[in-house]
Tab-separated table of C-alpha atoms in Angstrom:
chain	number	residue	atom	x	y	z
Q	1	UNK	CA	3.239	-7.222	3.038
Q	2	UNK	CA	5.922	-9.985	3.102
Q	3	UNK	CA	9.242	-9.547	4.941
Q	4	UNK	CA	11.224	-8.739	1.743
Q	5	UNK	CA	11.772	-6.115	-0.294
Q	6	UNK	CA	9.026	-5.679	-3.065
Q	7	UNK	CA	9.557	-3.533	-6.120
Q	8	UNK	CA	6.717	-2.468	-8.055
Q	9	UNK	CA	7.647	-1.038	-11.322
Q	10	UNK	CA	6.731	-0.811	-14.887
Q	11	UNK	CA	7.351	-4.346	-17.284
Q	12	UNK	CA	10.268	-3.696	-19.353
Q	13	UNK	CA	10.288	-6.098	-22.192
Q	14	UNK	CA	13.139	-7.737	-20.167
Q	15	UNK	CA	10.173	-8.983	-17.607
Q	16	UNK	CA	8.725	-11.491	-20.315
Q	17	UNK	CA	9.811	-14.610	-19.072
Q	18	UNK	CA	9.135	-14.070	-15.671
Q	19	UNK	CA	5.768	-12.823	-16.201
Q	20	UNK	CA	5.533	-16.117	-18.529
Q	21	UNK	CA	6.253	-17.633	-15.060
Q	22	UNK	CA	4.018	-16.059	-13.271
Q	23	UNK	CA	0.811	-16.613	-15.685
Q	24	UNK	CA	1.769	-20.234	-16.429
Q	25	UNK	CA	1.971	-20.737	-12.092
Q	26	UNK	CA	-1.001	-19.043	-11.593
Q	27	UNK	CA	-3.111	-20.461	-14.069
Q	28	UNK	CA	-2.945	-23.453	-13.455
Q	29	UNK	CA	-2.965	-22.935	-9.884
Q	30	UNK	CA	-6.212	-20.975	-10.284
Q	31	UNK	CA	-7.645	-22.386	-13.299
Q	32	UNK	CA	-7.280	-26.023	-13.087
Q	33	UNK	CA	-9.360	-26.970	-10.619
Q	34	UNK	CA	-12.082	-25.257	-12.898
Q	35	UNK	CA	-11.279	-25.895	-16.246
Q	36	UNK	CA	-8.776	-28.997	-15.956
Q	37	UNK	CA	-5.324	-29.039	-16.534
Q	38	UNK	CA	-5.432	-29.658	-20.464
Q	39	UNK	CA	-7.758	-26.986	-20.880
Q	40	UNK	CA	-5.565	-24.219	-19.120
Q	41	UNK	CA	-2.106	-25.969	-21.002
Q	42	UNK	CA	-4.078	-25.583	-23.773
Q	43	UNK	CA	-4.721	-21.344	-23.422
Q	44	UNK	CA	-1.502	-20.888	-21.920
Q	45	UNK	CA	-0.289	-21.736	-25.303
Q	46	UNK	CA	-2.722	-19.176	-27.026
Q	47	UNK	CA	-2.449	-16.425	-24.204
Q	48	UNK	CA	0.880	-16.453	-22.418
Q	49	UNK	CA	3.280	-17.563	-24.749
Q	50	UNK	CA	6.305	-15.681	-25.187
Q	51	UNK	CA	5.372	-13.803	-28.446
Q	52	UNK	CA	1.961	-12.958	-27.215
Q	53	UNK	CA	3.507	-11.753	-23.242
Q	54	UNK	CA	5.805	-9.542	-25.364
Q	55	UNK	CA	3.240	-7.634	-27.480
Q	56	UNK	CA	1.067	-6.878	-24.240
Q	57	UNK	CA	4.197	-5.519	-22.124
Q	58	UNK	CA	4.821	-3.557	-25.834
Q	59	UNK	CA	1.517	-2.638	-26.519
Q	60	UNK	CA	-0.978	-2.051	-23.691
Q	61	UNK	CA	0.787	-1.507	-19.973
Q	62	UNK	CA	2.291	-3.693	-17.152
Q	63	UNK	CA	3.109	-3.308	-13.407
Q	64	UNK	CA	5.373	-6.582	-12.158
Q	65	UNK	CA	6.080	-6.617	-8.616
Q	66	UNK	CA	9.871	-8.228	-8.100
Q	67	UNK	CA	11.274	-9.802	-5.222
Q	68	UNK	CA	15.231	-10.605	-5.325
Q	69	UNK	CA	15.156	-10.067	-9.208
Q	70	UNK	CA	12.537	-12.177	-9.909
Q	71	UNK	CA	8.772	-11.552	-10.876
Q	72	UNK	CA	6.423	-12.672	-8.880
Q	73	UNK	CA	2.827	-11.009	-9.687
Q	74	UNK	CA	2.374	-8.662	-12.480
Q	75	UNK	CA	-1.133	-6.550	-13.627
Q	76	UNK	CA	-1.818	-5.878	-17.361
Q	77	UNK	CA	-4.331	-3.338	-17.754
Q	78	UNK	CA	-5.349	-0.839	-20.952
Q	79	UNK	CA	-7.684	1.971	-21.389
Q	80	UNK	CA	-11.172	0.945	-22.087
Q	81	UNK	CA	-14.383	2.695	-23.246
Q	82	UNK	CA	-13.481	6.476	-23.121
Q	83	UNK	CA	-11.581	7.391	-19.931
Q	84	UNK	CA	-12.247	3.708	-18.427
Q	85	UNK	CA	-9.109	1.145	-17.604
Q	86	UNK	CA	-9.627	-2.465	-18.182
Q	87	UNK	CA	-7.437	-4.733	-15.857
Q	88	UNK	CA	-7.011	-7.642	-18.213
Q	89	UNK	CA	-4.702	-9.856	-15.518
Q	90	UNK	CA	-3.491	-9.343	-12.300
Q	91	UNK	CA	-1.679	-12.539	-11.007
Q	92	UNK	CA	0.909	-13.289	-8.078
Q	93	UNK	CA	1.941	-16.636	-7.575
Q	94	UNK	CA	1.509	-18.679	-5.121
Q	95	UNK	CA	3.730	-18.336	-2.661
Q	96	UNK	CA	3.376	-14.745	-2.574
Q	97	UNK	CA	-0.204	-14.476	-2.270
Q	98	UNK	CA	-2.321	-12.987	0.076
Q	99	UNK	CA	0.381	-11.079	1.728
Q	100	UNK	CA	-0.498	-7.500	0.280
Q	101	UNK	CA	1.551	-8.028	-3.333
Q	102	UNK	CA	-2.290	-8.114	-5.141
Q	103	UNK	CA	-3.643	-4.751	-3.742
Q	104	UNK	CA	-0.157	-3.203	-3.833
Q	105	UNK	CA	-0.418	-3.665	-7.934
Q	106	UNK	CA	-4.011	-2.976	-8.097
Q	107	UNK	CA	-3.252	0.484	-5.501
Q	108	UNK	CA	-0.261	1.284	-8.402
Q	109	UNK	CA	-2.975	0.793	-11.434
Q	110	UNK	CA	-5.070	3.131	-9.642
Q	111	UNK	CA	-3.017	5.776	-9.212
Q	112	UNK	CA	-1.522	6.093	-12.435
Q	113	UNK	CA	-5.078	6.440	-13.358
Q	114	UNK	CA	-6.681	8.908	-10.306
Q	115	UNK	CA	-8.637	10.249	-13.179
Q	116	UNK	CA	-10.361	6.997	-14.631
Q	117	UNK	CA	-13.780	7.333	-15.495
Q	118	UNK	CA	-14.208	3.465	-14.447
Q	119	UNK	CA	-12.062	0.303	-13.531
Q	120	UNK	CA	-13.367	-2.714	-14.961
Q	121	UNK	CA	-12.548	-6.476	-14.591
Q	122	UNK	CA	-13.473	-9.754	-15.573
Q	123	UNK	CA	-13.706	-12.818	-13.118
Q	124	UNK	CA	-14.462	-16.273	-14.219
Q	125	UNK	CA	-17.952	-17.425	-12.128
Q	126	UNK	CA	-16.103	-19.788	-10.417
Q	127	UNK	CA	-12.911	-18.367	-9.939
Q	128	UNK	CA	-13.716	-17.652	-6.220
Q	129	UNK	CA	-10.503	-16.565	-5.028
Q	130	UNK	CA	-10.339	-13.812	-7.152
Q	131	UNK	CA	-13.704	-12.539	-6.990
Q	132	UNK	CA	-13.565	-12.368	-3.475
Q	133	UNK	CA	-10.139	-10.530	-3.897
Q	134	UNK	CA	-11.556	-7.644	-6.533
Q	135	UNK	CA	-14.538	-7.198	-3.598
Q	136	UNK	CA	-12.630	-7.081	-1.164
Q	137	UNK	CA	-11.048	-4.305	-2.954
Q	138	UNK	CA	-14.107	-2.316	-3.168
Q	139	UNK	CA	-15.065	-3.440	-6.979
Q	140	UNK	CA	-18.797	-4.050	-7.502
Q	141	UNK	CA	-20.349	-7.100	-9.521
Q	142	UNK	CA	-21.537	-5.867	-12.303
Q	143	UNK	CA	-23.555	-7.962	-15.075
Q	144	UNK	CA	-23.269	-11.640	-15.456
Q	145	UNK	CA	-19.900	-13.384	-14.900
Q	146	UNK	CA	-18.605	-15.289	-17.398
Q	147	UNK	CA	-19.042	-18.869	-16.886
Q	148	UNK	CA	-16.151	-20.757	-18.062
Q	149	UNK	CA	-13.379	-20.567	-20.296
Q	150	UNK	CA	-14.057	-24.527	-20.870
Q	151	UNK	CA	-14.751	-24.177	-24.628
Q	152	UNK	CA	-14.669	-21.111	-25.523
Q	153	UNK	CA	-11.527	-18.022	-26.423
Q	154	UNK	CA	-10.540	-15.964	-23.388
């Protein structure tokens, strides 16, 4: 992992606007070069606004990982079809990727969760960063991806 000290934890409403931070950074680092930079602005505003960040800390459950007291990465998962966990983000920006941050969340989903029937995901088709990510994690594809996010709700 990197040279400083990373805190995972659980999101305290507190966490909102740096995991605002982290999902507008990452998406359109990640998304943009898929969907276009309008296109992202434009779900940011429907999916990672302030209200909307606060009722998924409130509501379903969030890991952030901190660095220094700021957010950098957070996962936002809920329970899903019985005993089954749904990861519905999992983002670290930047210039904290690929330095261990990503599996260390995904490693603290999972074991709040040892008993889970089933983790499931979604990955856009083309997102290829993160689907190689959730493989290399030891996640399975599983049906067809979705293909884009271009015109239609997340």
């Amino acid at each position: 992992m990197t040279d400083q000290k990373v805190l995972i934890r659980r999101a305290v409403l507190q966490d909102v606007p740096g995991i605002v931070e982290v999902l507008t950074t990452t998406w359109h680092d990640a998304y943009d070069p898929i969907l276009g930079r309008d296109r992202v602005t434009e779900l940011l505003g429907k999916c990672a606004s302030f209200p909307m960040v606060y009722g998924c800390v409130g509501f379903y459950k969030a890991i952030v990982a901190v660095i220094d007291n700021r957010v950098v990465a957070v996962a936002m998962f809920w329970h899903w079809s019985g005993n089954g966990i749904f990861l519905g983000s999992l983002y670290v920006i930047p210039p904290f990727q690929r330095v261990g941050i990503g599996r260390a969340l995904l490693e603290a989903v999972q074991s709040l969760y040892e008993d889970a029937s089933s983790f499931q995901l979604e990955v856009l088709q083309n997102h290829r960063a993160g689907l190689a990510f959730y493989l290399s994690q030891g996640f399975e594809a599983a049906g067809e991806p979705r293909p884009s996010l271009a015109s239609g709700d997340p």
